[in-house]
Tab-separated table of C-alpha atoms in Angstrom:
chain	number	residue	atom	x	y	z
A	1	UNK	CA	-22.086	-6.722	-138.658
A	2	UNK	CA	-25.745	-5.909	-139.475
A	3	UNK	CA	-26.644	-2.236	-139.926
A	4	UNK	CA	-27.668	-0.515	-136.716
A	5	UNK	CA	-30.070	2.373	-136.417
A	6	UNK	CA	-31.164	3.988	-133.172
A	7	UNK	CA	-34.152	6.212	-132.579
A	8	UNK	CA	-33.260	8.167	-129.473
A	9	UNK	CA	-33.953	11.221	-127.347
A	10	UNK	CA	-31.088	13.577	-126.557
A	11	UNK	CA	-32.144	13.704	-122.880
A	12	UNK	CA	-32.875	10.031	-122.237
A	13	UNK	CA	-30.596	8.080	-119.912
A	14	UNK	CA	-31.295	4.716	-121.561
A	15	UNK	CA	-30.536	6.223	-124.966
A	16	UNK	CA	-27.238	7.638	-123.719
A	17	UNK	CA	-26.291	4.301	-122.215
A	18	UNK	CA	-27.089	2.533	-125.485
A	19	UNK	CA	-24.830	4.895	-127.415
A	20	UNK	CA	-22.085	4.540	-124.831
A	21	UNK	CA	-22.338	0.755	-124.937
A	22	UNK	CA	-21.979	0.689	-128.734
A	23	UNK	CA	-19.177	3.268	-128.627
A	24	UNK	CA	-17.299	1.182	-126.063
A	25	UNK	CA	-17.389	-1.748	-128.486
A	26	UNK	CA	-16.386	0.464	-131.398
A	27	UNK	CA	-19.587	-0.456	-133.225
A	28	UNK	CA	-20.787	1.859	-135.990
A	29	UNK	CA	-24.371	3.007	-135.879
A	30	UNK	CA	-26.690	5.719	-137.071
A	31	UNK	CA	-28.902	7.567	-134.642
A	32	UNK	CA	-31.646	10.141	-134.739
A	33	UNK	CA	-32.438	12.256	-131.672
A	34	UNK	CA	-36.145	12.584	-132.344
A	35	UNK	CA	-36.700	15.314	-129.742
A	36	UNK	CA	-34.316	17.636	-131.593
A	37	UNK	CA	-36.121	17.446	-134.938
A	38	UNK	CA	-38.250	20.400	-136.011
A	39	UNK	CA	-42.057	19.988	-136.133
A	40	UNK	CA	-42.889	18.330	-139.448
A	41	UNK	CA	-39.712	16.254	-139.509
A	42	UNK	CA	-40.431	15.048	-135.998
A	43	UNK	CA	-43.984	14.080	-136.929
A	44	UNK	CA	-42.832	11.954	-139.837
A	45	UNK	CA	-40.059	10.413	-137.728
A	46	UNK	CA	-42.600	9.463	-135.037
A	47	UNK	CA	-44.558	7.605	-137.724
A	48	UNK	CA	-41.366	5.803	-138.735
A	49	UNK	CA	-40.623	4.783	-135.125
A	50	UNK	CA	-44.191	3.549	-134.631
A	51	UNK	CA	-43.773	1.137	-137.553
A	52	UNK	CA	-41.168	-0.682	-135.485
A	53	UNK	CA	-42.451	0.107	-131.997
A	54	UNK	CA	-46.110	1.164	-131.713
A	55	UNK	CA	-45.394	2.555	-128.215
A	56	UNK	CA	-42.913	4.998	-129.751
A	57	UNK	CA	-40.644	4.640	-126.729
A	58	UNK	CA	-36.906	5.272	-126.717
A	59	UNK	CA	-34.457	3.977	-127.554
A	60	UNK	CA	-35.930	1.934	-130.370
A	61	UNK	CA	-33.036	-0.037	-131.774
A	62	UNK	CA	-32.880	-1.670	-135.197
A	63	UNK	CA	-30.189	-4.263	-135.681
A	64	UNK	CA	-30.621	-5.743	-139.131
A	65	UNK	CA	-34.233	-6.994	-139.114
A	66	UNK	CA	-34.407	-7.156	-135.367
A	67	UNK	CA	-36.159	-4.522	-133.263
A	68	UNK	CA	-35.072	-4.050	-129.656
A	69	UNK	CA	-37.034	-1.666	-127.460
A	70	UNK	CA	-35.015	-0.157	-124.630
A	71	UNK	CA	-31.396	-0.550	-123.612
A	72	UNK	CA	-31.610	-4.303	-123.195
A	73	UNK	CA	-27.968	-5.164	-123.065
A	74	UNK	CA	-28.348	-8.939	-123.297
A	75	UNK	CA	-30.497	-8.723	-126.412
A	76	UNK	CA	-28.144	-6.221	-128.037
A	77	UNK	CA	-25.167	-8.460	-127.291
A	78	UNK	CA	-26.963	-11.443	-128.800
A	79	UNK	CA	-27.946	-9.541	-131.923
A	80	UNK	CA	-24.367	-8.342	-132.421
A	81	UNK	CA	-22.546	-11.453	-131.194
A	82	UNK	CA	-20.671	-9.401	-128.612
B	1	UNK	CA	-31.231	26.724	-110.457
B	2	UNK	CA	-28.632	24.150	-111.359
B	3	UNK	CA	-28.875	20.376	-111.133
B	4	UNK	CA	-27.143	20.209	-107.755
B	5	UNK	CA	-29.600	22.667	-106.224
B	6	UNK	CA	-32.448	20.718	-107.777
B	7	UNK	CA	-30.999	17.510	-106.326
B	8	UNK	CA	-30.901	18.937	-102.825
B	9	UNK	CA	-34.364	20.396	-103.098
B	10	UNK	CA	-36.041	17.253	-104.433
B	11	UNK	CA	-34.167	14.927	-102.095
B	12	UNK	CA	-35.739	16.667	-99.112
B	13	UNK	CA	-39.219	16.332	-100.564
B	14	UNK	CA	-39.020	12.846	-102.068
B	15	UNK	CA	-37.038	10.820	-99.540
B	16	UNK	CA	-39.663	11.099	-96.799
B	17	UNK	CA	-42.146	9.716	-99.346
B	18	UNK	CA	-39.937	6.666	-99.897
B	19	UNK	CA	-38.439	7.738	-103.234
B	20	UNK	CA	-34.664	7.900	-103.305
B	21	UNK	CA	-32.335	9.132	-105.989
B	22	UNK	CA	-30.395	6.292	-107.552
B	23	UNK	CA	-26.914	5.919	-106.132
B	24	UNK	CA	-25.608	6.299	-109.683
B	25	UNK	CA	-24.972	9.986	-109.080
B	26	UNK	CA	-23.592	10.758	-112.520
B	27	UNK	CA	-26.759	9.423	-114.125
B	28	UNK	CA	-28.969	11.243	-111.623
B	29	UNK	CA	-27.291	14.608	-112.187
B	30	UNK	CA	-27.478	14.095	-115.926
B	31	UNK	CA	-31.214	13.393	-115.661
B	32	UNK	CA	-31.740	16.424	-113.435
B	33	UNK	CA	-29.891	18.544	-115.976
B	34	UNK	CA	-32.223	17.152	-118.636
B	35	UNK	CA	-35.232	18.045	-116.486
B	36	UNK	CA	-33.996	21.627	-116.244
B	37	UNK	CA	-33.477	21.678	-120.002
B	38	UNK	CA	-37.017	20.408	-120.552
B	39	UNK	CA	-38.315	23.112	-118.235
B	40	UNK	CA	-36.664	25.641	-120.522
B	41	UNK	CA	-37.904	23.916	-123.665
B	42	UNK	CA	-41.494	23.193	-122.690
B	43	UNK	CA	-42.139	25.200	-119.544
B	44	UNK	CA	-42.437	22.117	-117.370
B	45	UNK	CA	-40.156	19.295	-116.289
B	46	UNK	CA	-41.253	16.606	-118.669
B	47	UNK	CA	-39.746	13.128	-118.294
B	48	UNK	CA	-36.385	13.128	-120.097
B	49	UNK	CA	-36.886	9.526	-121.225
B	50	UNK	CA	-40.140	10.205	-123.050
B	51	UNK	CA	-40.969	12.386	-126.017
B	52	UNK	CA	-42.893	15.470	-124.897
B	53	UNK	CA	-45.691	16.805	-127.067
B	54	UNK	CA	-45.124	20.333	-125.804
B	55	UNK	CA	-48.743	20.509	-124.661
B	56	UNK	CA	-48.780	20.556	-120.894
B	57	UNK	CA	-52.205	18.958	-120.634
B	58	UNK	CA	-51.265	16.075	-122.923
B	59	UNK	CA	-47.980	15.591	-121.113
B	60	UNK	CA	-49.503	15.832	-117.646
B	61	UNK	CA	-48.944	12.153	-116.863
B	62	UNK	CA	-45.251	12.335	-117.766
B	63	UNK	CA	-44.290	15.471	-115.847
B	64	UNK	CA	-41.647	14.373	-113.351
B	65	UNK	CA	-42.368	12.679	-111.005
B	66	UNK	CA	-44.572	10.931	-113.511
B	67	UNK	CA	-47.869	9.253	-112.776
B	68	UNK	CA	-46.261	5.838	-113.300
B	69	UNK	CA	-43.476	6.234	-110.735
B	70	UNK	CA	-45.254	4.707	-107.767
B	71	UNK	CA	-46.300	1.567	-109.680
B	72	UNK	CA	-42.865	1.181	-111.251
B	73	UNK	CA	-40.988	1.643	-107.983
B	74	UNK	CA	-43.341	-0.791	-106.308
B	75	UNK	CA	-43.039	-3.419	-109.039
B	76	UNK	CA	-39.455	-2.962	-110.258
B	77	UNK	CA	-37.799	-0.840	-107.584
B	78	UNK	CA	-37.230	2.096	-109.920
B	79	UNK	CA	-39.014	4.631	-112.088
B	80	UNK	CA	-38.770	4.323	-115.866
B	81	UNK	CA	-35.653	6.546	-116.060
B	82	UNK	CA	-33.827	5.037	-113.058
B	83	UNK	CA	-33.929	8.443	-111.405
B	84	UNK	CA	-36.105	7.587	-108.410
B	85	UNK	CA	-35.593	4.189	-106.852
B	86	UNK	CA	-36.505	2.302	-103.712
B	87	UNK	CA	-34.141	2.006	-100.783
B	88	UNK	CA	-33.690	-1.694	-101.608
B	89	UNK	CA	-32.683	-0.932	-105.200
B	90	UNK	CA	-29.810	1.202	-103.947
B	91	UNK	CA	-28.819	-1.441	-101.431
B	92	UNK	CA	-28.800	-4.237	-104.016
B	93	UNK	CA	-25.979	-4.708	-106.455
B	94	UNK	CA	-27.045	-4.819	-110.118
B	95	UNK	CA	-27.857	-5.823	-112.691
B	96	UNK	CA	-31.318	-4.502	-111.938
B	97	UNK	CA	-34.369	-5.302	-114.031
B	98	UNK	CA	-35.091	-3.037	-116.997
B	99	UNK	CA	-38.204	-1.004	-116.301
B	100	UNK	CA	-40.531	-1.228	-119.307
B	101	UNK	CA	-42.695	1.653	-120.495
B	102	UNK	CA	-45.957	1.594	-118.564
B	103	UNK	CA	-47.575	4.624	-120.200
B	104	UNK	CA	-50.546	3.244	-122.115
B	105	UNK	CA	-50.752	3.642	-125.866
B	106	UNK	CA	-53.979	5.600	-125.425
B	107	UNK	CA	-52.011	8.364	-123.672
B	108	UNK	CA	-49.656	8.905	-126.596
B	109	UNK	CA	-50.445	12.300	-128.089
B	110	UNK	CA	-48.808	11.390	-131.398
């Protein structure tokens, strides 16, 4: 299974659904709720997200080398062979 | 105000305009709770699915209902968060299309 990293917002419905989807499959992932980070940390995290997704929208999902923007279930399934 | 009171209040205002809460009530109440949280955090009900800058003027276009709602409901049947939807969206069984971010890059404050 490729490493999975999610950039999320704690309030975002699509982000919550992404986490729930991965939890339901028992898939391990790391996530960062960008809205909960304090000032300077948030600023540097925004720069990190923009490297993968210039729109800096959420969730931004990294699966191995692949970047998926939004809770796009079909693409996530494909990337994880689910 | 709690999310149920907010639901009742907004329903009365928004339904006559053609914007309906999604029939996924759990999701809707969760989003309304997030709006109330954002009101506490920022002083205004910023879109829960977008990162607020904390500057009301910069976030003006993403204060709920956001400036992109009408175009998104017209084109996709739902706003970006799937909070407000068209009547048809609620009457159609999913899966529904994923609403992409319409906010232009030039509006990003960060």
